[in-house]
Coordinates of C-alpha atoms in Angstrom, one line a residue:
M16 CA 199.3 216.7 -136.6
N17 CA 196.0 218.4 -136.4
K18 CA 195.0 220.9 -133.7
A19 CA 192.7 218.4 -131.9
V20 CA 195.4 215.8 -131.5
K21 CA 197.8 218.4 -130.3
I22 CA 195.4 219.5 -127.6
I23 CA 194.8 216.0 -126.5
L24 CA 198.6 215.3 -126.3
E25 CA 199.1 218.5 -124.3
I26 CA 196.3 217.5 -121.9
L27 CA 197.8 214.0 -121.5
L28 CA 201.3 215.5 -120.9
L29 CA 199.9 217.9 -118.3
C30 CA 198.1 215.0 -116.6
G31 CA 201.3 213.1 -116.6
I32 CA 203.2 216.0 -115.1
V33 CA 200.6 216.5 -112.4
G34 CA 200.5 212.8 -111.6
F35 CA 204.3 212.6 -111.4
T36 CA 204.5 215.6 -109.2
Y37 CA 201.8 214.2 -106.9
A38 CA 203.7 210.9 -106.7
I39 CA 206.9 212.7 -105.7
Y40 CA 205.0 214.8 -103.1
S41 CA 203.3 211.7 -101.7
S42 CA 206.5 209.8 -101.5
I43 CA 208.0 212.7 -99.5
M44 CA 205.0 213.3 -97.2
Q45 CA 204.2 209.6 -96.6
P46 CA 207.0 209.1 -94.0
V47 CA 206.3 212.6 -92.6
N48 CA 202.7 211.9 -92.0
F49 CA 203.6 208.4 -90.6
N50 CA 205.9 209.9 -88.0
K51 CA 203.3 212.5 -87.0
Q52 CA 200.7 209.9 -86.4
K53 CA 203.3 207.7 -84.7
E54 CA 204.2 210.5 -82.3
K55 CA 200.5 211.2 -81.5
R56 CA 199.8 207.5 -80.8
E57 CA 203.0 207.1 -78.7
A58 CA 201.9 210.1 -76.5
V59 CA 198.7 208.3 -75.6
A60 CA 200.4 204.9 -75.1
I61 CA 203.2 206.4 -73.0
Q62 CA 200.7 207.9 -70.6
R63 CA 198.9 204.6 -70.3
L64 CA 202.1 202.8 -69.6
K65 CA 203.0 205.4 -67.0
D66 CA 199.6 204.8 -65.3
I67 CA 200.3 201.1 -65.3
R68 CA 203.7 201.7 -63.7
T69 CA 202.1 204.0 -61.0
L70 CA 199.6 201.3 -60.1
Q71 CA 202.2 198.5 -60.1
S72 CA 204.4 200.5 -57.8
A73 CA 201.5 201.2 -55.4
Y74 CA 200.6 197.5 -55.5
K75 CA 204.1 196.5 -54.7
S76 CA 204.2 198.9 -51.8
V77 CA 201.3 197.1 -50.3
T78 CA 202.0 193.4 -51.2
G79 CA 205.7 193.4 -51.9
K80 CA 205.3 192.1 -55.5
F81 CA 204.0 193.0 -58.9
V82 CA 201.0 191.5 -60.8
S83 CA 200.9 190.1 -64.3
T84 CA 197.4 191.3 -65.4
V85 CA 195.7 194.7 -65.7
D86 CA 192.6 193.1 -64.2
S87 CA 194.5 192.6 -61.0
L88 CA 195.6 196.3 -61.1
K89 CA 192.0 197.3 -61.7
A90 CA 190.8 195.3 -58.7
F91 CA 193.5 196.9 -56.6
Y92 CA 192.5 200.4 -57.7
E93 CA 188.8 199.9 -57.1
T94 CA 188.9 197.9 -53.8
G95 CA 192.5 198.1 -52.4
K96 CA 193.8 200.3 -49.6
M97 CA 197.2 202.0 -49.1
S98 CA 199.0 203.2 -46.0
I99 CA 199.8 206.9 -45.9
V100 CA 201.3 209.1 -43.3
M101 CA 198.7 211.7 -42.3
Q102 CA 200.1 214.9 -40.7
I103 CA 197.8 216.6 -38.2
G104 CA 198.6 220.1 -37.2
S105 CA 201.8 222.1 -37.8
A106 CA 205.1 221.9 -35.9
D107 CA 205.2 225.7 -36.3
D108 CA 202.2 226.0 -34.1
S109 CA 203.9 226.4 -30.7
I110 CA 200.8 226.3 -28.6
A111 CA 199.5 223.1 -30.3
W112 CA 203.0 221.6 -30.0
E113 CA 203.2 222.3 -26.3
H114 CA 199.7 221.0 -25.7
T115 CA 200.5 217.8 -27.5
E116 CA 203.8 217.4 -25.5
K117 CA 201.9 217.8 -22.2
I118 CA 199.6 215.0 -23.2
K119 CA 202.5 212.7 -24.2
K120 CA 204.3 213.4 -20.9
A121 CA 201.1 212.7 -18.9
N122 CA 200.6 209.4 -20.7
R123 CA 203.9 207.8 -21.9
K124 CA 202.0 205.0 -23.6
I125 CA 199.9 207.2 -25.8
T126 CA 200.0 206.3 -29.5
P127 CA 199.4 208.3 -32.7
E128 CA 196.2 206.3 -33.1
M129 CA 195.0 207.5 -29.6
L130 CA 195.9 211.1 -30.5
L131 CA 193.9 210.7 -33.7
E132 CA 190.9 209.6 -31.6
M133 CA 191.3 212.7 -29.4
Y134 CA 191.5 214.9 -32.5
E135 CA 188.4 213.3 -34.0
A136 CA 186.6 213.7 -30.7
G137 CA 187.2 217.5 -30.8
D138 CA 190.7 218.3 -29.6
K139 CA 192.0 220.2 -32.7
N140 CA 194.9 221.7 -30.8
L141 CA 197.3 218.7 -31.6
V142 CA 200.4 218.1 -33.6
F143 CA 201.2 214.6 -34.7
S144 CA 201.5 212.2 -37.6
V145 CA 199.8 208.8 -38.0
V146 CA 199.9 206.0 -40.5
T147 CA 196.4 205.4 -41.8
Q148 CA 194.8 203.3 -44.5
I149 CA 192.8 204.9 -47.3
P150 CA 191.3 203.6 -50.5
V151 CA 193.7 203.5 -53.5
K152 CA 191.2 205.3 -55.7
D153 CA 191.1 208.2 -53.2
T154 CA 194.8 208.6 -53.4
L155 CA 196.0 208.0 -57.0
F156 CA 195.1 210.0 -60.1
L157 CA 192.9 212.4 -58.2
H158 CA 193.8 215.3 -60.4
R159 CA 193.6 213.4 -63.6
D160 CA 190.2 214.2 -65.3
D161 CA 191.3 212.0 -68.3
F162 CA 192.1 208.9 -66.2
C163 CA 190.0 205.8 -66.9
I164 CA 191.0 202.5 -65.2
D165 CA 189.2 200.5 -67.9
S166 CA 191.4 201.9 -70.7
L167 CA 194.6 200.6 -69.2
K168 CA 193.8 197.1 -70.4
T169 CA 194.1 197.8 -74.1
I170 CA 196.7 199.2 -76.5
P171 CA 195.4 202.5 -77.9
F172 CA 194.5 202.6 -81.6
S173 CA 194.8 198.8 -81.9
G174 CA 191.1 197.9 -82.0
G175 CA 191.1 196.4 -78.5
E176 CA 194.3 194.4 -78.4
P177 CA 195.4 193.8 -74.8
V178 CA 198.5 195.3 -73.2
E179 CA 201.2 192.6 -72.9
M180 CA 202.3 192.3 -69.3
E181 CA 204.4 189.9 -67.2
A182 CA 205.6 189.9 -63.6
E183 CA 207.9 187.6 -61.8
V184 CA 210.6 187.4 -59.0
R185 CA 214.2 186.9 -60.1
M186 CA 217.4 186.4 -58.2
V187 CA 219.6 189.4 -58.7
S188 CA 223.0 189.2 -57.0
G189 CA 221.6 186.5 -54.7
V190 CA 218.6 188.7 -53.8
P191 CA 215.0 188.0 -54.9
V192 CA 213.8 191.0 -56.8
P193 CA 210.2 191.5 -58.0
L194 CA 210.1 192.6 -61.7
F195 CA 207.4 193.5 -64.2
E196 CA 207.2 194.8 -67.7
A197 CA 204.3 196.0 -69.8
R198 CA 204.6 196.2 -73.6
M199 CA 202.8 197.7 -76.6
P200 CA 204.3 196.5 -79.9
Y201 CA 204.3 198.9 -82.8
K202 CA 202.6 196.2 -84.9
K203 CA 199.5 196.8 -82.8
L204 CA 200.0 200.4 -81.7
L205 CA 200.5 201.6 -85.2
K206 CA 197.7 199.5 -86.7
G207 CA 196.2 201.1 -89.8
L208 CA 199.2 203.2 -90.7
D209 CA 201.5 202.4 -93.6
N210 CA 202.5 198.8 -93.0
Q211 CA 205.8 198.9 -94.9
L212 CA 207.0 202.0 -92.9
R213 CA 206.0 200.2 -89.7
I214 CA 208.0 197.1 -90.8
N215 CA 211.0 199.3 -91.6
L216 CA 210.6 200.9 -88.1
D217 CA 210.6 197.4 -86.4
S218 CA 213.7 196.5 -88.5
D219 CA 215.6 199.6 -87.4
R220 CA 214.7 198.9 -83.7
R221 CA 216.0 195.3 -84.0
D222 CA 219.2 196.5 -85.6
Q223 CA 219.7 198.8 -82.6
N224 CA 218.9 195.9 -80.2
K225 CA 215.8 197.7 -79.0
Y226 CA 212.2 196.5 -78.4
E227 CA 209.9 197.0 -81.4
G228 CA 207.4 199.1 -79.6
L229 CA 207.0 200.9 -76.2
Q230 CA 207.8 199.1 -73.0
V231 CA 208.0 200.0 -69.3
G232 CA 209.9 197.9 -66.8
S233 CA 211.8 194.7 -67.6
I234 CA 211.6 191.1 -66.3
T235 CA 215.1 190.3 -67.7
A236 CA 217.1 193.1 -66.2
P237 CA 216.2 195.5 -63.3
N238 CA 215.9 199.0 -64.7
N239 CA 214.0 200.8 -61.9
N240 CA 210.8 200.3 -63.9
A241 CA 212.0 202.8 -66.6
G242 CA 210.2 203.3 -69.9
N243 CA 212.2 202.8 -73.1
W244 CA 211.1 206.3 -74.2
E245 CA 212.9 207.8 -71.2

């Protein structure tokens, strides 16, 4: 074997070793990278499902039921109103408390709404609470700079696939119970990642009798609107 052939064989052997080492490294890192990306995507999806749950709960507090579309939640957020208890003054302010009690004794029929009118007219020395209506968008997500109502409609990282959502009323122990669920299947949430690893993940979830993705609420069994990540 001449020197040139020997050098070529050594180079080919080295390339083979490098390629084999890289293949082993890739096989090890592939599931690691998949899980890292999965966790990042899940974090975004979970926050979105939590926001849907918050809006659904607020909607139910007003109407007594849930809705089956994110468009309905968006309309509620943008144009709806909620009842809140507004506290005026402090019970620890004895002077304001005595002043308010004198007004109540002088007029037994006075209502919190009438006290509110007096307060707005200039009498700030009052202590009372009153139920009032305020716009939903002035109540929810006020401290969330990252909140976007339009984003709730789609599954993140899916290329625009819609969130799967249902709502209905079921009889539970003879009582009608409003239920809803919102779902983001891994097939759509993990779009673009290793498909075989995603298929394996779905298979593992099915074997454990779990939903193949993220879900909040349930229309088959009341779960206090819990998420399956909790």
